[in-house]
Amino acid sequence: MSRVILHLIEPDTEDSTVADAILSTEERERAARFVFDSDRTRWTAIRAAARRILASYLDTDPASIEWKAGEGGKPYIPSEEFEFNLSHSGELAALAVSTAGPVGIDLEPVSRAIQLPECEESFCHPLELSDLPKEPSLRALALLELWTAKEALLKAHGSGLAFPPTSLRIEGTRGIADLPGLDQFHLLRPLRKSRPEFSIAVAVPLRINEIDLA
């Protein structure tokens, strides 16, 4: 049965020593480039936790997974069994695993919303700008919803932010753009009530109407 399963990862609960041992040489080199120890530790924990989750689907060792990046930076492992996507922000990460086809996810803390009105023209379609609420706090939250929606859809599509977000318009749960294949996805927000401190959008194939929580 085709499903999309959402796994939440809390990096601050992970053992960083164990986590480091799971990563590939390339991942450890990438982690070492972080300026701040806290960022390096969290990134390592998230990547290691994601490896363990993915390994559980394949019944293999987490360290043996070949984690690669495709066009648009979309992650994949050589497997015909599922696709996945990962997003993280501070103390929380979310991993979506799909046996239904491509999937995209974006997670942002609501606290970031206050920054978005300053750069809204850099990612909003002109028609979206005209429809935004005027009240500052509501406008900021609406912008955050638009941003996570666009990121999730473009990640599922595979183009990522190489496609200009200003050319993508969010209408309800769908994305409207001159981008072949984008119309095969719609948006779900499975954690709106349980994790209101985050805006989490998941782009899934149209036939998927519910996301399972791990």
mmCIF file with all atom_site columns, N, CA and C in Angstrom, residues 93-166:
data_model
loop_
_atom_site.group_PDB
_atom_site.id
_atom_site.type_symbol
_atom_site.label_atom_id
_atom_site.label_alt_id
_atom_site.label_comp_id
_atom_site.label_asym_id
_atom_site.label_entity_id
_atom_site.label_seq_id
_atom_site.pdbx_PDB_ins_code
_atom_site.Cartn_x
_atom_site.Cartn_y
_atom_site.Cartn_z
_atom_site.occupancy
_atom_site.B_iso_or_equiv
_atom_site.pdbx_formal_charge
_atom_site.auth_seq_id
_atom_site.auth_comp_id
_atom_site.auth_asym_id
_atom_site.auth_atom_id
_atom_site.pdbx_PDB_model_num
ATOM 1   N N  . ALA A 1 93  ? 13.655 18.241 13.560 1.00 0.00 ? 93  ALA A N  1
ATOM 2   C CA . ALA A 1 93  ? 13.792 17.871 12.155 1.00 0.00 ? 93  ALA A CA 1
ATOM 3   C C  . ALA A 1 93  ? 12.636 16.949 11.797 1.00 0.00 ? 93  ALA A C  1
ATOM 4   N N  . ALA A 1 94  ? 12.303 16.908 10.524 1.00 0.00 ? 94  ALA A N  1
ATOM 5   C CA . ALA A 1 94  ? 11.217 16.051 10.055 1.00 0.00 ? 94  ALA A CA 1
ATOM 6   C C  . ALA A 1 94  ? 11.674 15.308 8.808  1.00 0.00 ? 94  ALA A C  1
ATOM 7   N N  . LEU A 1 95  ? 11.469 14.005 8.825  1.00 0.00 ? 95  LEU A N  1
ATOM 8   C CA . LEU A 1 95  ? 11.834 13.138 7.707  1.00 0.00 ? 95  LEU A CA 1
ATOM 9   C C  . LEU A 1 95  ? 10.565 12.501 7.164  1.00 0.00 ? 95  LEU A C  1
ATOM 10  N N  . ALA A 1 96  ? 10.276 12.735 5.893  1.00 0.00 ? 96  ALA A N  1
ATOM 11  C CA . ALA A 1 96  ? 9.117  12.125 5.242  1.00 0.00 ? 96  ALA A CA 1
ATOM 12  C C  . ALA A 1 96  ? 9.607  10.979 4.366  1.00 0.00 ? 96  ALA A C  1
ATOM 13  N N  . VAL A 1 97  ? 9.026  9.807  4.559  1.00 0.00 ? 97  VAL A N  1
ATOM 14  C CA . VAL A 1 97  ? 9.373  8.621  3.778  1.00 0.00 ? 97  VAL A CA 1
ATOM 15  C C  . VAL A 1 97  ? 8.136  8.217  2.982  1.00 0.00 ? 97  VAL A C  1
ATOM 16  N N  . SER A 1 98  ? 8.300  8.041  1.677  1.00 0.00 ? 98  SER A N  1
ATOM 17  C CA . SER A 1 98  ? 7.154  7.798  0.807  1.00 0.00 ? 98  SER A CA 1
ATOM 18  C C  . SER A 1 98  ? 7.331  6.535  -0.029 1.00 0.00 ? 98  SER A C  1
ATOM 19  N N  . THR A 1 99  ? 6.313  5.684  -0.004 1.00 0.00 ? 99  THR A N  1
ATOM 20  C CA . THR A 1 99  ? 6.251  4.556  -0.933 1.00 0.00 ? 99  THR A CA 1
ATOM 21  C C  . THR A 1 99  ? 5.270  4.876  -2.058 1.00 0.00 ? 99  THR A C  1
ATOM 22  N N  . ALA A 1 100 ? 4.838  6.139  -2.124 1.00 0.00 ? 100 ALA A N  1
ATOM 23  C CA . ALA A 1 100 ? 3.855  6.570  -3.115 1.00 0.00 ? 100 ALA A CA 1
ATOM 24  C C  . ALA A 1 100 ? 4.477  7.372  -4.245 1.00 0.00 ? 100 ALA A C  1
ATOM 25  N N  . GLY A 1 101 ? 5.772  7.643  -4.156 1.00 0.00 ? 101 GLY A N  1
ATOM 26  C CA . GLY A 1 101 ? 6.418  8.481  -5.147 1.00 0.00 ? 101 GLY A CA 1
ATOM 27  C C  . GLY A 1 101 ? 7.141  9.639  -4.497 1.00 0.00 ? 101 GLY A C  1
ATOM 28  N N  . PRO A 1 102 ? 7.523  10.646 -5.270 1.00 0.00 ? 102 PRO A N  1
ATOM 29  C CA . PRO A 1 102 ? 8.296  11.775 -4.732 1.00 0.00 ? 102 PRO A CA 1
ATOM 30  C C  . PRO A 1 102 ? 7.560  12.492 -3.610 1.00 0.00 ? 102 PRO A C  1
ATOM 31  N N  . VAL A 1 103 ? 8.339  13.036 -2.690 1.00 0.00 ? 103 VAL A N  1
ATOM 32  C CA . VAL A 1 103 ? 7.793  13.762 -1.542 1.00 0.00 ? 103 VAL A CA 1
ATOM 33  C C  . VAL A 1 103 ? 8.723  14.922 -1.225 1.00 0.00 ? 103 VAL A C  1
ATOM 34  N N  . GLY A 1 104 ? 8.157  16.001 -0.708 1.00 0.00 ? 104 GLY A N  1
ATOM 35  C CA . GLY A 1 104 ? 8.965  17.145 -0.284 1.00 0.00 ? 104 GLY A CA 1
ATOM 36  C C  . GLY A 1 104 ? 8.446  17.667 1.033  1.00 0.00 ? 104 GLY A C  1
ATOM 37  N N  . ILE A 1 105 ? 9.344  18.151 1.870  1.00 0.00 ? 105 ILE A N  1
ATOM 38  C CA . ILE A 1 105 ? 8.922  18.652 3.181  1.00 0.00 ? 105 ILE A CA 1
ATOM 39  C C  . ILE A 1 105 ? 9.725  19.891 3.543  1.00 0.00 ? 105 ILE A C  1
ATOM 40  N N  . ASP A 1 106 ? 9.049  20.823 4.204  1.00 0.00 ? 106 ASP A N  1
ATOM 41  C CA . ASP A 1 106 ? 9.753  21.975 4.763  1.00 0.00 ? 106 ASP A CA 1
ATOM 42  C C  . ASP A 1 106 ? 9.200  22.270 6.143  1.00 0.00 ? 106 ASP A C  1
ATOM 43  N N  . LEU A 1 107 ? 10.092 22.617 7.032  1.00 0.00 ? 107 LEU A N  1
ATOM 44  C CA . LEU A 1 107 ? 9.773  22.888 8.436  1.00 0.00 ? 107 LEU A CA 1
ATOM 45  C C  . LEU A 1 107 ? 10.450 24.181 8.836  1.00 0.00 ? 107 LEU A C  1
ATOM 46  N N  . GLU A 1 108 ? 9.690  25.084 9.393  1.00 0.00 ? 108 GLU A N  1
ATOM 47  C CA . GLU A 1 108 ? 10.239 26.355 9.874  1.00 0.00 ? 108 GLU A CA 1
ATOM 48  C C  . GLU A 1 108 ? 9.583  26.715 11.201 1.00 0.00 ? 108 GLU A C  1
ATOM 49  N N  . PRO A 1 109 ? 10.339 27.278 12.158 1.00 0.00 ? 109 PRO A N  1
ATOM 50  C CA . PRO A 1 109 ? 9.729  27.733 13.406 1.00 0.00 ? 109 PRO A CA 1
ATOM 51  C C  . PRO A 1 109 ? 8.866  28.962 13.165 1.00 0.00 ? 109 PRO A C  1
ATOM 52  N N  . VAL A 1 110 ? 7.732  29.033 13.836 1.00 0.00 ? 110 VAL A N  1
ATOM 53  C CA . VAL A 1 110 ? 6.844  30.186 13.698 1.00 0.00 ? 110 VAL A CA 1
ATOM 54  C C  . VAL A 1 110 ? 7.556  31.468 14.104 1.00 0.00 ? 110 VAL A C  1
ATOM 55  N N  . SER A 1 111 ? 8.526  31.360 14.992 1.00 0.00 ? 111 SER A N  1
ATOM 56  C CA . SER A 1 111 ? 9.272  32.540 15.437 1.00 0.00 ? 111 SER A CA 1
ATOM 57  C C  . SER A 1 111 ? 10.007 33.231 14.288 1.00 0.00 ? 111 SER A C  1
ATOM 58  N N  . ARG A 1 112 ? 10.234 32.505 13.192 1.00 0.00 ? 112 ARG A N  1
ATOM 59  C CA . ARG A 1 112 ? 10.928 33.098 12.045 1.00 0.00 ? 112 ARG A CA 1
ATOM 60  C C  . ARG A 1 112 ? 10.009 34.009 11.235 1.00 0.00 ? 112 ARG A C  1
ATOM 61  N N  . ALA A 1 113 ? 8.700  33.880 11.433 1.00 0.00 ? 113 ALA A N  1
ATOM 62  C CA . ALA A 1 113 ? 7.737  34.605 10.599 1.00 0.00 ? 113 ALA A CA 1
ATOM 63  C C  . ALA A 1 113 ? 7.968  36.109 10.620 1.00 0.00 ? 113 ALA A C  1
ATOM 64  N N  . ILE A 1 114 ? 8.367  36.638 11.757 1.00 0.00 ? 114 ILE A N  1
ATOM 65  C CA . ILE A 1 114 ? 8.521  38.087 11.903 1.00 0.00 ? 114 ILE A CA 1
ATOM 66  C C  . ILE A 1 114 ? 9.561  38.658 10.942 1.00 0.00 ? 114 ILE A C  1
ATOM 67  N N  . GLN A 1 115 ? 10.482 37.823 10.456 1.00 0.00 ? 115 GLN A N  1
ATOM 68  C CA . GLN A 1 115 ? 11.532 38.286 9.554  1.00 0.00 ? 115 GLN A CA 1
ATOM 69  C C  . GLN A 1 115 ? 11.056 38.385 8.106  1.00 0.00 ? 115 GLN A C  1
ATOM 70  N N  . LEU A 1 116 ? 9.983  37.679 7.760  1.00 0.00 ? 116 LEU A N  1
ATOM 71  C CA . LEU A 1 116 ? 9.621  37.502 6.358  1.00 0.00 ? 116 LEU A CA 1
ATOM 72  C C  . LEU A 1 116 ? 9.045  38.725 5.654  1.00 0.00 ? 116 LEU A C  1
ATOM 73  N N  . PRO A 1 117 ? 8.286  39.600 6.348  1.00 0.00 ? 117 PRO A N  1
ATOM 74  C CA . PRO A 1 117 ? 7.788  40.773 5.617  1.00 0.00 ? 117 PRO A CA 1
ATOM 75  C C  . PRO A 1 117 ? 8.883  41.621 4.990  1.00 0.00 ? 117 PRO A C  1
ATOM 76  N N  . GLU A 1 118 ? 10.089 41.555 5.532  1.00 0.00 ? 118 GLU A N  1
ATOM 77  C CA . GLU A 1 118 ? 11.188 42.346 4.992  1.00 0.00 ? 118 GLU A CA 1
ATOM 78  C C  . GLU A 1 118 ? 11.663 41.833 3.633  1.00 0.00 ? 118 GLU A C  1
ATOM 79  N N  . CYS A 1 119 ? 11.360 40.566 3.326  1.00 0.00 ? 119 CYS A N  1
ATOM 80  C CA . CYS A 1 119 ? 11.856 39.985 2.069  1.00 0.00 ? 119 CYS A CA 1
ATOM 81  C C  . CYS A 1 119 ? 10.744 39.332 1.257  1.00 0.00 ? 119 CYS A C  1
ATOM 82  N N  . GLU A 1 120 ? 9.500  39.727 1.509  1.00 0.00 ? 120 GLU A N  1
ATOM 83  C CA . GLU A 1 120 ? 8.371  39.051 0.878  1.00 0.00 ? 120 GLU A CA 1
ATOM 84  C C  . GLU A 1 120 ? 8.400  39.122 -0.645 1.00 0.00 ? 120 GLU A C  1
ATOM 85  N N  . GLU A 1 121 ? 8.917  40.208 -1.206 1.00 0.00 ? 121 GLU A N  1
ATOM 86  C CA . GLU A 1 121 ? 8.942  40.335 -2.658 1.00 0.00 ? 121 GLU A CA 1
ATOM 87  C C  . GLU A 1 121 ? 9.961  39.394 -3.302 1.00 0.00 ? 121 GLU A C  1
ATOM 88  N N  . SER A 1 122 ? 10.844 38.814 -2.491 1.00 0.00 ? 122 SER A N  1
ATOM 89  C CA . SER A 1 122 ? 11.851 37.914 -3.038 1.00 0.00 ? 122 SER A CA 1
ATOM 90  C C  . SER A 1 122 ? 11.334 36.489 -3.237 1.00 0.00 ? 122 SER A C  1
ATOM 91  N N  . PHE A 1 123 ? 10.159 36.179 -2.660 1.00 0.00 ? 123 PHE A N  1
ATOM 92  C CA . PHE A 1 123 ? 9.649  34.818 -2.852 1.00 0.00 ? 123 PHE A CA 1
ATOM 93  C C  . PHE A 1 123 ? 8.149  34.743 -3.121 1.00 0.00 ? 123 PHE A C  1
ATOM 94  N N  . CYS A 1 124 ? 7.451  35.857 -3.056 1.00 0.00 ? 124 CYS A N  1
ATOM 95  C CA . CYS A 1 124 ? 6.005  35.851 -3.295 1.00 0.00 ? 124 CYS A CA 1
ATOM 96  C C  . CYS A 1 124 ? 5.675  36.175 -4.752 1.00 0.00 ? 124 CYS A C  1
ATOM 97  N N  . HIS A 1 125 ? 4.700  35.487 -5.287 1.00 0.00 ? 125 HIS A N  1
ATOM 98  C CA . HIS A 1 125 ? 4.131  35.823 -6.588 1.00 0.00 ? 125 HIS A CA 1
ATOM 99  C C  . HIS A 1 125 ? 3.367  37.144 -6.433 1.00 0.00 ? 125 HIS A C  1
ATOM 100 N N  . PRO A 1 126 ? 3.328  38.000 -7.468 1.00 0.00 ? 126 PRO A N  1
ATOM 101 C CA . PRO A 1 126 ? 2.613  39.279 -7.357 1.00 0.00 ? 126 PRO A CA 1
ATOM 102 C C  . PRO A 1 126 ? 1.161  39.132 -6.896 1.00 0.00 ? 126 PRO A C  1
ATOM 103 N N  . LEU A 1 127 ? 0.472  38.095 -7.350 1.00 0.00 ? 127 LEU A N  1
ATOM 104 C CA . LEU A 1 127 ? -0.913 37.906 -6.938 1.00 0.00 ? 127 LEU A CA 1
ATOM 105 C C  . LEU A 1 127 ? -1.012 37.518 -5.463 1.00 0.00 ? 127 LEU A C  1
ATOM 106 N N  . GLU A 1 128 ? 0.003  36.854 -4.958 1.00 0.00 ? 128 GLU A N  1
ATOM 107 C CA . GLU A 1 128 ? 0.010  36.505 -3.530 1.00 0.00 ? 128 GLU A CA 1
ATOM 108 C C  . GLU A 1 128 ? 0.185  37.759 -2.684 1.00 0.00 ? 128 GLU A C  1
ATOM 109 N N  . LEU A 1 129 ? 1.038  38.654 -3.129 1.00 0.00 ? 129 LEU A N  1
ATOM 110 C CA . LEU A 1 129 ? 1.280  39.880 -2.372 1.00 0.00 ? 129 LEU A CA 1
ATOM 111 C C  . LEU A 1 129 ? -0.002 40.691 -2.209 1.00 0.00 ? 129 LEU A C  1
ATOM 112 N N  . SER A 1 130 ? -0.798 40.731 -3.259 1.00 0.00 ? 130 SER A N  1
ATOM 113 C CA . SER A 1 130 ? -2.025 41.521 -3.191 1.00 0.00 ? 130 SER A CA 1
ATOM 114 C C  . SER A 1 130 ? -3.072 40.899 -2.287 1.00 0.00 ? 130 SER A C  1
ATOM 115 N N  . ASP A 1 131 ? -2.946 39.587 -2.020 1.00 0.00 ? 131 ASP A N  1
ATOM 116 C CA . ASP A 1 131 ? -3.936 38.888 -1.185 1.00 0.00 ? 131 ASP A CA 1
ATOM 117 C C  . ASP A 1 131 ? -3.522 38.754 0.276  1.00 0.00 ? 131 ASP A C  1
ATOM 118 N N  . LEU A 1 132 ? -2.321 39.177 0.617  1.00 0.00 ? 132 LEU A N  1
ATOM 119 C CA . LEU A 1 132 ? -1.837 39.001 1.983  1.00 0.00 ? 132 LEU A CA 1
ATOM 120 C C  . LEU A 1 132 ? -2.598 39.888 2.970  1.00 0.00 ? 132 LEU A C  1
ATOM 121 N N  . PRO A 1 133 ? -2.777 39.424 4.203  1.00 0.00 ? 133 PRO A N  1
ATOM 122 C CA . PRO A 1 133 ? -3.428 40.258 5.220  1.00 0.00 ? 133 PRO A CA 1
ATOM 123 C C  . PRO A 1 133 ? -2.624 41.536 5.457  1.00 0.00 ? 133 PRO A C  1
ATOM 124 N N  . LYS A 1 134 ? -3.298 42.583 5.850  1.00 0.00 ? 134 LYS A N  1
ATOM 125 C CA . LYS A 1 134 ? -2.622 43.844 6.139  1.00 0.00 ? 134 LYS A CA 1
ATOM 126 C C  . LYS A 1 134 ? -2.071 43.880 7.565  1.00 0.00 ? 134 LYS A C  1
ATOM 127 N N  . GLU A 1 135 ? -2.770 43.233 8.500  1.00 0.00 ? 135 GLU A N  1
ATOM 128 C CA . GLU A 1 135 ? -2.338 43.235 9.902  1.00 0.00 ? 135 GLU A CA 1
ATOM 129 C C  . GLU A 1 135 ? -0.966 42.549 9.994  1.00 0.00 ? 135 GLU A C  1
ATOM 130 N N  . PRO A 1 136 ? 0.038  43.189 10.594 1.00 0.00 ? 136 PRO A N  1
ATOM 131 C CA . PRO A 1 136 ? 1.418  42.701 10.540 1.00 0.00 ? 136 PRO A CA 1
ATOM 132 C C  . PRO A 1 136 ? 1.635  41.257 11.003 1.00 0.00 ? 136 PRO A C  1
ATOM 133 N N  . SER A 1 137 ? 1.064  40.875 12.134 1.00 0.00 ? 137 SER A N  1
ATOM 134 C CA . SER A 1 137 ? 1.317  39.521 12.633 1.00 0.00 ? 137 SER A CA 1
ATOM 135 C C  . SER A 1 137 ? 0.661  38.468 11.749 1.00 0.00 ? 137 SER A C  1
ATOM 136 N N  . LEU A 1 138 ? -0.543 38.756 11.272 1.00 0.00 ? 138 LEU A N  1
ATOM 137 C CA . LEU A 1 138 ? -1.222 37.817 10.372 1.00 0.00 ? 138 LEU A CA 1
ATOM 138 C C  . LEU A 1 138 ? -0.499 37.734 9.030  1.00 0.00 ? 138 LEU A C  1
ATOM 139 N N  . ARG A 1 139 ? 0.020  38.853 8.575  1.00 0.00 ? 139 ARG A N  1
ATOM 140 C CA . ARG A 1 139 ? 0.771  38.874 7.319  1.00 0.00 ? 139 ARG A CA 1
ATOM 141 C C  . ARG A 1 139 ? 2.033  38.014 7.438  1.00 0.00 ? 139 ARG A C  1
ATOM 142 N N  . ALA A 1 140 ? 2.718  38.154 8.553  1.00 0.00 ? 140 ALA A N  1
ATOM 143 C CA . ALA A 1 140 ? 3.943  37.384 8.774  1.00 0.00 ? 140 ALA A CA 1
ATOM 144 C C  . ALA A 1 140 ? 3.654  35.880 8.779  1.00 0.00 ? 140 ALA A C  1
ATOM 145 N N  . LEU A 1 141 ? 2.595  35.461 9.451  1.00 0.00 ? 141 LEU A N  1
ATOM 146 C CA . LEU A 1 141 ? 2.246  34.040 9.504  1.00 0.00 ? 141 LEU A CA 1
ATOM 147 C C  . LEU A 1 141 ? 1.825  33.525 8.129  1.00 0.00 ? 141 LEU A C  1
ATOM 148 N N  . ALA A 1 142 ? 1.095  34.339 7.376  1.00 0.00 ? 142 ALA A N  1
ATOM 149 C CA . ALA A 1 142 ? 0.700  33.943 6.029  1.00 0.00 ? 142 ALA A CA 1
ATOM 150 C C  . ALA A 1 142 ? 1.923  33.766 5.133  1.00 0.00 ? 142 ALA A C  1
ATOM 151 N N  . LEU A 1 143 ? 2.903  34.627 5.299  1.00 0.00 ? 143 LEU A N  1
ATOM 152 C CA . LEU A 1 143 ? 4.142  34.514 4.530  1.00 0.00 ? 143 LEU A CA 1
ATOM 153 C C  . LEU A 1 143 ? 4.895  33.239 4.872  1.00 0.00 ? 143 LEU A C  1
ATOM 154 N N  . LEU A 1 144 ? 4.895  32.881 6.141  1.00 0.00 ? 144 LEU A N  1
ATOM 155 C CA . LEU A 1 144 ? 5.572  31.651 6.552  1.00 0.00 ? 144 LEU A CA 1
ATOM 156 C C  . LEU A 1 144 ? 4.899  30.430 5.930  1.00 0.00 ? 144 LEU A C  1
ATOM 157 N N  . GLU A 1 145 ? 3.565  30.441 5.896  1.00 0.00 ? 145 GLU A N  1
ATOM 158 C CA . GLU A 1 145 ? 2.835  29.340 5.271  1.00 0.00 ? 145 GLU A CA 1
ATOM 159 C C  . GLU A 1 145 ? 3.167  29.262 3.775  1.00 0.00 ? 145 GLU A C  1
ATOM 160 N N  . LEU A 1 146 ? 3.264  30.401 3.120  1.00 0.00 ? 146 LEU A N  1
ATOM 161 C CA . LEU A 1 146 ? 3.617  30.413 1.696  1.00 0.00 ? 146 LEU A CA 1
ATOM 162 C C  . LEU A 1 146 ? 5.024  29.864 1.475  1.00 0.00 ? 146 LEU A C  1
ATOM 163 N N  . TRP A 1 147 ? 5.939  30.298 2.327  1.00 0.00 ? 147 TRP A N  1
ATOM 164 C CA . TRP A 1 147 ? 7.323  29.853 2.152  1.00 0.00 ? 147 TRP A CA 1
ATOM 165 C C  . TRP A 1 147 ? 7.448  28.339 2.315  1.00 0.00 ? 147 TRP A C  1
ATOM 166 N N  . THR A 1 148 ? 6.880  27.786 3.373  1.00 0.00 ? 148 THR A N  1
ATOM 167 C CA . THR A 1 148 ? 7.006  26.342 3.585  1.00 0.00 ? 148 THR A CA 1
ATOM 168 C C  . THR A 1 148 ? 6.290  25.564 2.482  1.00 0.00 ? 148 THR A C  1
ATOM 169 N N  . ALA A 1 149 ? 5.162  26.089 2.006  1.00 0.00 ? 149 ALA A N  1
ATOM 170 C CA . ALA A 1 149 ? 4.438  25.427 0.918  1.00 0.00 ? 149 ALA A CA 1
ATOM 171 C C  . ALA A 1 149 ? 5.288  25.371 -0.350 1.00 0.00 ? 149 ALA A C  1
ATOM 172 N N  . LYS A 1 150 ? 5.896  26.494 -0.693 1.00 0.00 ? 150 LYS A N  1
ATOM 173 C CA . LYS A 1 150 ? 6.697  26.550 -1.917 1.00 0.00 ? 150 LYS A CA 1
ATOM 174 C C  . LYS A 1 150 ? 7.926  25.644 -1.823 1.00 0.00 ? 150 LYS A C  1
ATOM 175 N N  . GLU A 1 151 ? 8.573  25.705 -0.683 1.00 0.00 ? 151 GLU A N  1
ATOM 176 C CA . GLU A 1 151 ? 9.769  24.874 -0.530 1.00 0.00 ? 151 GLU A CA 1
ATOM 177 C C  . GLU A 1 151 ? 9.421  23.392 -0.629 1.00 0.00 ? 151 GLU A C  1
ATOM 178 N N  . ALA A 1 152 ? 8.335  22.979 0.028  1.00 0.00 ? 152 ALA A N  1
ATOM 179 C CA . ALA A 1 152 ? 7.937  21.576 -0.013 1.00 0.00 ? 152 ALA A CA 1
ATOM 180 C C  . ALA A 1 152 ? 7.590  21.139 -1.435 1.00 0.00 ? 152 ALA A C  1
ATOM 181 N N  . LEU A 1 153 ? 6.816  21.945 -2.146 1.00 0.00 ? 153 LEU A N  1
ATOM 182 C CA . LEU A 1 153 ? 6.422  21.589 -3.509 1.00 0.00 ? 153 LEU A CA 1
ATOM 183 C C  . LEU A 1 153 ? 7.624  21.508 -4.445 1.00 0.00 ? 153 LEU A C  1
ATOM 184 N N  . LEU A 1 154 ? 8.520  22.477 -4.356 1.00 0.00 ? 154 LEU A N  1
ATOM 185 C CA . LEU A 1 154 ? 9.675  22.482 -5.243 1.00 0.00 ? 154 LEU A CA 1
ATOM 186 C C  . LEU A 1 154 ? 10.652 21.351 -4.909 1.00 0.00 ? 154 LEU A C  1
ATOM 187 N N  . LYS A 1 155 ? 10.711 20.959 -3.647 1.00 0.00 ? 155 LYS A N  1
ATOM 188 C CA . LYS A 1 155 ? 11.548 19.819 -3.275 1.00 0.00 ? 155 LYS A CA 1
ATOM 189 C C  . LYS A 1 155 ? 10.941 18.522 -3.799 1.00 0.00 ? 155 LYS A C  1
ATOM 190 N N  . ALA A 1 156 ? 9.612  18.373 -3.685 1.00 0.00 ? 156 ALA A N  1
ATOM 191 C CA . ALA A 1 156 ? 8.961  17.174 -4.214 1.00 0.00 ? 156 ALA A CA 1
ATOM 192 C C  . ALA A 1 156 ? 9.142  17.085 -5.726 1.00 0.00 ? 156 ALA A C  1
ATOM 193 N N  . HIS A 1 157 ? 8.998  18.208 -6.405 1.00 0.00 ? 157 HIS A N  1
ATOM 194 C CA . HIS A 1 157 ? 9.149  18.248 -7.854 1.00 0.00 ? 157 HIS A CA 1
ATOM 195 C C  . HIS A 1 157 ? 10.568 17.906 -8.279 1.00 0.00 ? 157 HIS A C  1
ATOM 196 N N  . GLY A 1 158 ? 11.540 18.291 -7.466 1.00 0.00 ? 158 GLY A N  1
ATOM 197 C CA . GLY A 1 158 ? 12.940 18.003 -7.774 1.00 0.00 ? 158 GLY A CA 1
ATOM 198 C C  . GLY A 1 158 ? 13.716 19.190 -8.283 1.00 0.00 ? 158 GLY A C  1
ATOM 199 N N  . SER A 1 159 ? 13.033 20.296 -8.548 1.00 0.00 ? 159 SER A N  1
ATOM 200 C CA . SER A 1 159 ? 13.729 21.481 -9.051 1.00 0.00 ? 159 SER A CA 1
ATOM 201 C C  . SER A 1 159 ? 14.360 22.281 -7.928 1.00 0.00 ? 159 SER A C  1
ATOM 202 N N  . GLY A 1 160 ? 13.778 22.205 -6.737 1.00 0.00 ? 160 GLY A N  1
ATOM 203 C CA . GLY A 1 160 ? 14.288 22.980 -5.623 1.00 0.00 ? 160 GLY A CA 1
ATOM 204 C C  . GLY A 1 160 ? 14.202 24.467 -5.915 1.00 0.00 ? 160 GLY A C  1
ATOM 205 N N  . LEU A 1 161 ? 14.972 25.244 -5.199 1.00 0.00 ? 161 LEU A N  1
ATOM 206 C CA . LEU A 1 161 ? 14.923 26.699 -5.353 1.00 0.00 ? 161 LEU A CA 1
ATOM 207 C C  . LEU A 1 161 ? 15.661 27.200 -6.591 1.00 0.00 ? 161 LEU A C  1
ATOM 208 N N  . ALA A 1 162 ? 16.091 26.252 -7.460 1.00 0.00 ? 162 ALA A N  1
ATOM 209 C CA . ALA A 1 162 ? 16.595 26.669 -8.767 1.00 0.00 ? 162 ALA A CA 1
ATOM 210 C C  . ALA A 1 162 ? 15.461 27.272 -9.583 1.00 0.00 ? 162 ALA A C  1
ATOM 211 N N  . PHE A 1 163 ? 14.220 26.878 -9.268 1.00 0.00 ? 163 PHE A N  1
ATOM 212 C CA . PHE A 1 163 ? 13.055 27.498 -9.878 1.00 0.00 ? 163 PHE A CA 1
ATOM 213 C C  . PHE A 1 163 ? 12.656 28.680 -9.009 1.00 0.00 ? 163 PHE A C  1
ATOM 214 N N  . PRO A 1 164 ? 12.495 29.873 -9.590 1.00 0.00 ? 164 PRO A N  1
ATOM 215 C CA . PRO A 1 164 ? 12.230 31.064 -8.767 1.00 0.00 ? 164 PRO A CA 1
ATOM 216 C C  . PRO A 1 164 ? 10.886 30.984 -8.041 1.00 0.00 ? 164 PRO A C  1
ATOM 217 N N  . PRO A 1 165 ? 10.885 31.095 -6.726 1.00 0.00 ? 165 PRO A N  1
ATOM 218 C CA . PRO A 1 165 ? 9.636  31.032 -5.964 1.00 0.00 ? 165 PRO A CA 1
ATOM 219 C C  . PRO A 1 165 ? 8.628  32.102 -6.362 1.00 0.00 ? 165 PRO A C  1
ATOM 220 N N  . THR A 1 166 ? 9.120  33.233 -6.885 1.00 0.00 ? 166 THR A N  1
ATOM 221 C CA . THR A 1 166 ? 8.202  34.305 -7.303 1.00 0.00 ? 166 THR A CA 1
ATOM 222 C C  . THR A 1 166 ? 7.367  33.901 -8.518 1.00 0.00 ? 166 THR A C  1
#
